Coordinates of C-alpha atoms in Angstrom, one line a residue:
M105 CA 0.1 0.0 0.0
K106 CA 1.6 3.2 -1.1
Q107 CA 1.7 6.0 1.5
Y108 CA 1.3 9.7 1.4
A109 CA 1.7 12.6 3.8
L110 CA -1.4 14.2 2.4
A111 CA -4.3 13.3 0.3
I112 CA -6.7 16.1 -1.0
V113 CA -10.0 14.7 -1.9
G114 CA -11.7 16.7 -4.8
G115 CA -10.1 18.4 -7.8
G116 CA -11.9 21.5 -8.0
A117 CA -10.8 25.1 -7.5
S118 CA -10.1 24.6 -3.7
G119 CA -8.8 21.2 -4.0
M120 CA -6.4 22.3 -6.7
M121 CA -5.3 25.3 -4.8
A122 CA -4.7 23.1 -1.6
A123 CA -2.7 20.7 -3.7
V124 CA -0.6 23.7 -5.2
A125 CA -0.1 25.3 -1.8
A126 CA 1.0 21.8 -0.3
G127 CA 3.0 20.7 -2.9
S128 CA 5.4 23.7 -2.4
D129 CA 6.3 22.2 1.0
C130 CA 5.6 18.7 0.9
D131 CA 7.0 16.1 -1.8
S132 CA 4.2 13.4 -1.0
V133 CA 0.9 14.9 -2.0
L134 CA -2.0 13.0 -3.7
L135 CA -5.1 14.6 -5.5
L136 CA -8.0 12.3 -6.0
E137 CA -10.8 13.2 -8.3
R138 CA -14.0 11.3 -8.8
G139 CA -14.4 12.7 -12.5
G140 CA -12.6 12.1 -15.6
R141 CA -10.5 15.2 -15.3
I142 CA -9.7 18.0 -12.8
G143 CA -11.1 21.6 -12.8
R144 CA -14.3 20.8 -15.1
K145 CA -16.6 23.0 -13.0
L146 CA -13.9 25.9 -13.1
L147 CA -14.2 25.9 -17.1
A148 CA -17.9 27.0 -16.8
T149 CA -17.6 29.8 -14.3
G150 CA -18.0 33.3 -15.3
N151 CA -19.9 32.2 -18.7
G152 CA -16.5 30.4 -19.7
R153 CA -14.2 33.5 -18.8
C154 CA -13.7 32.4 -15.2
N155 CA -14.4 35.3 -12.8
I156 CA -11.6 34.2 -10.4
S157 CA -12.1 36.6 -7.6
N158 CA -13.4 40.3 -6.9
R159 CA -11.4 43.1 -5.8
N160 CA -14.0 43.8 -3.1
A161 CA -14.3 40.1 -1.7
Q162 CA -14.5 40.8 2.0
Y163 CA -16.3 39.4 4.9
K164 CA -19.7 40.9 4.3
G165 CA -20.2 39.3 0.9
Y166 CA -20.5 35.7 2.6
H167 CA -23.5 34.1 4.0
G168 CA -24.6 31.1 6.0
G169 CA -25.0 30.0 9.6
A170 CA -22.0 31.6 10.7
P171 CA -20.5 33.9 7.9
D172 CA -17.7 35.2 10.0
F173 CA -16.0 31.8 9.6
V174 CA -14.5 33.1 6.5
R175 CA -12.5 35.9 8.2
P176 CA -9.3 34.2 9.2
A177 CA -8.6 32.5 5.8
L178 CA -9.5 35.8 3.7
H179 CA -7.2 37.6 6.3
Q180 CA -4.4 35.2 5.7
F181 CA -4.8 34.8 2.2
P182 CA -6.6 37.9 0.8
V183 CA -7.5 38.8 -2.8
D184 CA -3.9 40.3 -3.4
Q185 CA -2.0 37.5 -2.3
T186 CA -4.1 35.0 -4.4
L187 CA -3.6 37.2 -7.4
R188 CA 0.1 37.4 -7.0
L189 CA 0.2 33.5 -6.8
F190 CA -1.6 33.2 -10.0
E191 CA 0.7 35.8 -11.7
E192 CA 3.8 33.7 -10.5
M193 CA 2.2 30.8 -12.2
G194 CA 1.9 32.7 -15.5
L195 CA -1.5 33.9 -15.2
P196 CA -2.2 38.0 -15.4
V197 CA -5.3 39.3 -14.1
V198 CA -7.7 42.0 -15.4
E199 CA -10.2 43.9 -13.3
Q200 CA -13.6 44.6 -15.0
E201 CA -17.1 46.0 -13.6
D202 CA -18.0 45.8 -10.0
G203 CA -14.3 44.7 -9.0
K204 CA -14.6 41.5 -11.0
L205 CA -11.3 39.8 -11.7
Y206 CA -10.6 37.8 -14.8
P207 CA -7.7 36.0 -16.5
Y208 CA -6.2 38.7 -19.0
S209 CA -7.2 36.2 -21.8
L210 CA -10.8 36.2 -20.6
Q211 CA -10.4 32.2 -20.9
A212 CA -11.4 29.9 -18.1
A213 CA -9.2 27.4 -19.7
A214 CA -6.0 29.5 -19.0
V215 CA -6.8 29.3 -15.3
L216 CA -7.2 25.5 -15.2
D217 CA -4.1 25.2 -17.5
V218 CA -1.7 27.3 -15.1
L219 CA -2.9 25.1 -12.0
R220 CA -2.5 22.0 -13.9
L221 CA 0.9 22.8 -15.1
E222 CA 1.9 23.9 -11.5
L223 CA 0.6 20.6 -10.1
E224 CA 3.0 18.8 -12.6
R225 CA 6.0 21.0 -11.8
L226 CA 5.5 20.3 -8.2
G227 CA 5.1 16.8 -8.6
V228 CA 1.8 16.5 -6.9
E229 CA 0.1 12.9 -7.9
V230 CA -3.3 13.4 -9.6
R231 CA -5.5 10.6 -10.0
T232 CA -8.8 10.9 -11.7
D233 CA -11.6 8.5 -12.0
S234 CA -11.0 7.8 -8.4
E235 CA -13.9 8.1 -6.0
V236 CA -13.1 8.0 -2.3
Q237 CA -16.0 6.0 -0.6
N238 CA -14.7 5.8 3.0
I239 CA -12.3 7.5 5.2
R240 CA -11.1 5.5 8.2
R241 CA -9.0 7.1 11.0
L242 CA -6.5 4.6 12.5
K243 CA -5.6 4.7 16.3
D244 CA -2.1 6.2 15.4
G245 CA -3.9 9.3 13.9
S246 CA -3.4 8.3 10.2
F247 CA -6.0 7.4 7.9
R248 CA -7.0 4.8 5.3
L249 CA -9.0 6.1 2.2
A250 CA -11.0 3.5 0.3
V251 CA -11.2 4.3 -3.4
Q252 CA -13.0 3.1 -6.2
S253 CA -11.2 3.5 -9.4
G254 CA -13.0 2.2 -12.5
D255 CA -13.7 -1.6 -11.6
Q256 CA -11.1 -1.8 -9.2
K257 CA -11.0 -0.8 -5.4
C258 CA -8.0 0.3 -3.7
E259 CA -6.8 1.8 -0.5
Y260 CA -4.4 4.7 0.4
A261 CA -2.3 5.3 3.5
V262 CA -2.1 9.0 4.4
Q263 CA -1.5 11.1 7.3
R264 CA -3.5 14.0 6.6
V265 CA -6.5 14.5 4.5
I266 CA -8.3 17.7 3.0
I267 CA -11.8 17.1 1.8
A268 CA -12.3 19.7 -1.0
C269 CA -15.3 17.9 -2.9
G270 CA -17.3 21.0 -3.3
G271 CA -21.2 21.2 -3.0
E272 CA -24.2 19.6 -5.0
A273 CA -24.9 22.5 -7.4
S274 CA -24.3 21.7 -11.0
A275 CA -24.2 18.0 -11.0
G276 CA -23.7 18.1 -14.7
L277 CA -20.3 19.7 -14.2
G278 CA -19.2 17.5 -11.3
G279 CA -21.5 18.7 -8.2
C280 CA -22.1 16.1 -5.9
S281 CA -22.9 14.9 -2.4
G282 CA -20.0 12.8 -1.8
G283 CA -18.2 15.2 0.5
Y284 CA -21.2 15.3 2.6
R285 CA -21.2 11.5 2.8
L286 CA -17.7 11.4 3.8
L287 CA -18.0 14.1 6.6
E288 CA -21.2 12.2 7.9
G289 CA -19.4 9.2 8.3
L290 CA -16.8 11.0 10.4
G291 CA -19.4 12.3 12.6
H292 CA -19.8 15.8 11.2
K293 CA -23.4 17.5 11.2
I294 CA -24.6 18.7 7.5
T295 CA -27.1 21.6 7.4
P296 CA -29.8 21.2 4.8
R297 CA -28.7 22.4 1.4
L298 CA -30.5 24.9 -0.9
P299 CA -29.6 26.0 -4.5
G300 CA -27.9 29.5 -4.7
I301 CA -26.9 31.7 -7.7
V302 CA -29.8 30.4 -9.6
Q303 CA -32.6 31.5 -11.8
L304 CA -35.7 32.2 -10.1
K305 CA -39.2 30.8 -11.0
A306 CA -42.2 33.1 -11.0
D307 CA -46.0 33.4 -11.3
M308 CA -46.2 34.3 -14.9
A309 CA -49.8 34.7 -15.3
G310 CA -50.1 37.9 -17.3
L311 CA -46.4 38.0 -17.9
K312 CA -45.9 35.5 -20.6
G313 CA -45.7 38.4 -23.3
L314 CA -42.3 39.5 -21.7
S315 CA -40.6 35.9 -22.0
G316 CA -37.3 36.6 -23.8
S317 CA -37.1 40.4 -23.0
K318 CA -34.2 42.2 -21.4
F319 CA -34.2 45.2 -19.5
E320 CA -31.7 47.3 -17.4
A321 CA -33.3 47.6 -14.3
V322 CA -33.3 47.8 -10.3
L323 CA -34.6 44.7 -8.4
T324 CA -35.6 44.9 -4.9
L325 CA -36.4 41.6 -3.1
R326 CA -39.3 41.9 -0.3
D327 CA -40.4 39.5 2.3
G328 CA -43.8 41.2 2.9
K329 CA -43.0 45.0 3.8
K330 CA -39.4 44.1 4.4
V331 CA -36.8 45.0 2.0
C332 CA -34.3 42.0 1.9
R333 CA -31.8 43.2 -0.9
T334 CA -31.5 45.5 -3.9
E335 CA -29.3 44.8 -6.9
S336 CA -29.3 46.3 -10.4
G337 CA -28.4 45.0 -13.9
E338 CA -29.9 43.3 -16.8
L339 CA -32.9 41.4 -16.1
L340 CA -34.2 38.8 -18.5
F341 CA -37.8 37.3 -18.4
T342 CA -38.1 33.8 -19.3
D343 CA -41.0 31.2 -19.8
Y344 CA -40.4 30.0 -16.1
G345 CA -39.6 33.2 -14.4
I346 CA -36.8 35.7 -14.3
S347 CA -33.0 35.6 -14.8
G348 CA -29.7 37.7 -15.3
P349 CA -27.2 39.1 -12.9
P350 CA -29.1 40.9 -10.3
V351 CA -31.5 37.9 -10.2
M352 CA -28.6 35.7 -9.3
Q353 CA -27.2 38.0 -6.9
L354 CA -30.8 37.9 -5.2
S355 CA -31.4 34.2 -5.6
A356 CA -29.7 33.0 -2.4
T357 CA -31.8 35.3 -0.1
A358 CA -35.0 34.2 -1.9
S359 CA -34.0 30.5 -1.8
R360 CA -33.6 30.9 2.0
L361 CA -37.1 32.7 2.1
L362 CA -38.6 29.9 0.0
D363 CA -37.4 27.3 2.3
R364 CA -38.9 28.7 5.3
G365 CA -42.3 28.8 3.4
R366 CA -42.2 32.7 2.7
R367 CA -43.6 34.2 -0.5
P368 CA -40.8 36.8 -1.6
V369 CA -41.7 39.3 -4.5
V370 CA -39.2 40.9 -6.6
E371 CA -40.2 44.6 -7.4
V372 CA -38.6 45.7 -10.6
D373 CA -37.9 49.4 -11.2
F374 CA -37.7 49.9 -15.0
L375 CA -37.0 53.6 -14.9
P376 CA -34.7 54.1 -11.9
E377 CA -33.3 57.4 -13.5
F378 CA -37.1 59.0 -13.0
D379 CA -38.6 60.0 -9.7
E380 CA -42.3 58.5 -9.7
R381 CA -43.9 61.9 -9.3
V382 CA -42.0 63.4 -12.3
L383 CA -42.9 60.1 -14.1
V384 CA -46.7 60.7 -13.7
G385 CA -46.3 64.3 -15.2
M386 CA -44.3 63.0 -18.1
L387 CA -47.1 60.3 -18.8
H388 CA -49.9 63.1 -18.6
R389 CA -48.1 65.2 -21.1
R390 CA -47.5 62.0 -23.3
A391 CA -51.1 61.6 -23.3
N392 CA -52.2 65.1 -23.8
S393 CA -49.7 65.8 -26.6
R394 CA -51.2 63.0 -28.8
P395 CA -54.7 62.2 -27.5
D396 CA -55.7 60.5 -30.6
K397 CA -53.2 57.9 -30.3
R398 CA -54.2 54.4 -29.5
L399 CA -53.0 52.8 -26.1
E400 CA -51.2 50.1 -27.9
D401 CA -48.9 52.7 -29.4
Y402 CA -48.9 55.0 -26.2
F403 CA -45.3 54.0 -25.1
T404 CA -43.7 53.8 -28.6
G405 CA -40.3 55.5 -28.3
F406 CA -40.2 55.4 -24.7
V407 CA -40.4 51.9 -23.3
P408 CA -40.4 48.7 -25.4
K409 CA -43.8 47.9 -26.6
R410 CA -44.3 44.5 -25.1
L411 CA -43.4 46.0 -21.7
G412 CA -45.7 49.0 -22.3
Q413 CA -48.8 46.9 -23.3
C414 CA -48.2 44.5 -20.4
I415 CA -48.3 47.3 -17.8
L416 CA -51.2 49.3 -19.5
K417 CA -53.2 45.9 -19.0
M418 CA -52.0 45.4 -15.5
A419 CA -52.9 49.0 -14.6
G420 CA -56.6 48.3 -16.0
A421 CA -56.3 50.7 -18.9
A422 CA -57.6 47.9 -21.5
P423 CA -58.6 47.7 -24.2
L424 CA -55.6 48.9 -25.9
S425 CA -57.8 50.1 -28.8
R426 CA -58.7 53.0 -26.5
L427 CA -57.4 56.4 -27.3
S428 CA -54.5 58.0 -25.1
G429 CA -56.5 61.0 -24.2
S430 CA -59.2 58.8 -22.7
M431 CA -56.8 57.7 -19.7
D432 CA -57.8 59.4 -16.3
G433 CA -55.4 60.4 -13.7
Q434 CA -55.9 57.3 -11.7
E435 CA -55.0 54.9 -14.5
I436 CA -51.8 57.1 -15.3
A437 CA -50.8 57.1 -11.6
S438 CA -51.2 53.2 -11.7
V439 CA -49.0 53.0 -14.8
A440 CA -46.5 55.1 -13.4
R441 CA -46.4 52.8 -10.2
L442 CA -45.9 49.7 -12.2
L443 CA -43.1 51.2 -14.1
K444 CA -41.3 52.1 -10.8
C445 CA -42.6 49.1 -8.9
F446 CA -43.4 46.1 -11.2
P447 CA -44.2 43.0 -8.8
V448 CA -42.9 39.6 -9.8
Q449 CA -44.1 36.8 -7.4
I450 CA -41.2 34.1 -6.8
I451 CA -42.7 30.7 -6.5
G452 CA -39.4 28.8 -6.6
T453 CA -35.9 28.5 -8.0
N454 CA -34.7 26.6 -11.0
G455 CA -33.2 24.0 -8.9
M456 CA -29.7 22.8 -7.7
K457 CA -29.0 21.2 -11.1
N458 CA -29.0 24.9 -12.4
A459 CA -27.7 26.5 -9.4
Q460 CA -23.8 27.9 -9.5
V461 CA -23.3 27.5 -5.7
T462 CA -24.7 25.4 -2.7
I463 CA -26.3 26.9 0.2
G464 CA -25.8 25.1 3.4
G465 CA -23.2 22.2 4.1
A466 CA -20.7 21.2 6.8
D467 CA -21.7 23.1 10.1
T468 CA -18.6 25.3 10.6
S469 CA -19.0 25.2 14.5
Q470 CA -17.2 21.8 14.0
F471 CA -14.2 23.4 12.4
D472 CA -11.4 25.8 13.4
P473 CA -11.7 28.8 11.2
Y474 CA -7.8 29.4 11.7
T475 CA -6.9 26.2 10.5
M476 CA -10.0 24.7 8.4
E477 CA -9.2 21.6 10.7
S478 CA -12.0 19.5 12.2
R479 CA -12.7 19.8 15.8
L480 CA -13.8 16.3 16.0
V481 CA -11.4 14.3 13.9
K482 CA -7.8 15.6 14.1
G483 CA -6.1 15.6 10.8
I484 CA -9.2 16.1 8.5
Y485 CA -9.4 19.6 6.9
V486 CA -12.3 20.8 4.8
T487 CA -12.5 23.7 2.1
G488 CA -14.5 25.8 0.0
E489 CA -18.1 25.1 -1.0
L490 CA -18.5 22.1 1.2
Y491 CA -19.0 24.3 4.4
D492 CA -22.2 25.9 5.1
I493 CA -20.8 29.1 3.4
D494 CA -21.9 30.9 0.3
G495 CA -20.7 34.0 -1.3
D496 CA -22.3 36.8 -3.6
C497 CA -22.2 36.4 -7.4
G498 CA -19.1 37.9 -8.9
G499 CA -16.0 35.9 -7.8
Y500 CA -16.6 35.7 -4.1
N501 CA -17.1 31.9 -4.2
L502 CA -13.9 31.3 -5.9
Q503 CA -11.9 33.5 -3.7
W504 CA -13.4 31.4 -0.6
A505 CA -12.2 28.3 -2.5
W506 CA -8.7 29.8 -3.1
S507 CA -8.3 31.2 0.4
S508 CA -9.8 28.2 2.1
G509 CA -7.6 25.8 0.2
Q510 CA -4.5 27.7 0.8
L511 CA -5.1 27.8 4.6
A512 CA -6.2 24.1 4.8
A513 CA -3.0 23.1 3.1
E514 CA -0.6 25.4 4.8
Q515 CA -1.9 24.1 8.3
A516 CA -2.2 20.4 7.2
V517 CA 1.6 20.4 6.1
R518 CA 2.7 22.3 9.2
S519 CA 0.9 19.7 11.5
L520 CA 3.1 17.1 9.8
V521 CA 6.5 18.6 11.1

């Protein structure tokens, strides 16, 4: 039985980073990946461009049962240090809108390639198609890993283990529940999992005509009268509901509310540059200047036709064959209100298979945030999405993967001395 100082279970972002960090100081590192290749999910991030981090990736961008758990890792391995490491590996980085950081080539494959080449340079042994089915701790504090590799079963003897399997999100790209199963087998608590950074399903009654339409808008997520979060950007209406960057940013909060039996609403401001009172005056002048124009053409030149007609119907101004001059003050006020506060009733999410991140996971109270080591089983370390930690959209989750992977590796190697 071949022996290793350190085994890393999972070849995603945090697993590869842990392997790179450990390989610099340890000449006996094994990386085990259940899939046919490492870094598969990484290739799909940022629409294939890989939003590797965010200049603003600070503690407030993270959520979970105890979001402060991220502080030590982000302090020890902040964004700047992570970027320097990538640049040393040959990957220059460019900053774009909202602090989002991308490889200069804007190709996710470039990120995976530099990590893969660094693993080769450091002599890290990478084994794909190798699923860890069980981790057993021996009396001397070492571990035995039972691994299924194709049709064969084998065991590895290791001194320390980093579990970096990631979450359940995006099963088609390698997301799985294997890491939770391994941790439960070691006695750890796993909190309920929900989809995060995902499209939202909505009650589309009366809104089908907007399917396929895109708008630059401000979106506010409400739980009753409570404002939960506000985001801006490109909103896309679909057959099932809504999508787009601001929706993805709101989705984790919406997912948590739905899980608690709440009925959140997304209010859309299609014209954030106009005050509602100013807009009412504009709409009155629009109606009075062309009173003989039919309502179906009332918004032509101002807002997209499909949106305008939808709002007029919702405001009770139908039939659209009416003349603009026939609208009364109450109807115009209702139209203005809908342009500024268009309600979309959220009824669900588009599911874990379409989610980019998993909400929930390993209970952070059972791990030391300064080392990533289990408080229950010494010698076991956990990284990234496997925790009950999820970050905002825009590079936050990958930065958590990089930082937690570096910290876990540093501490695991240090414990071997």
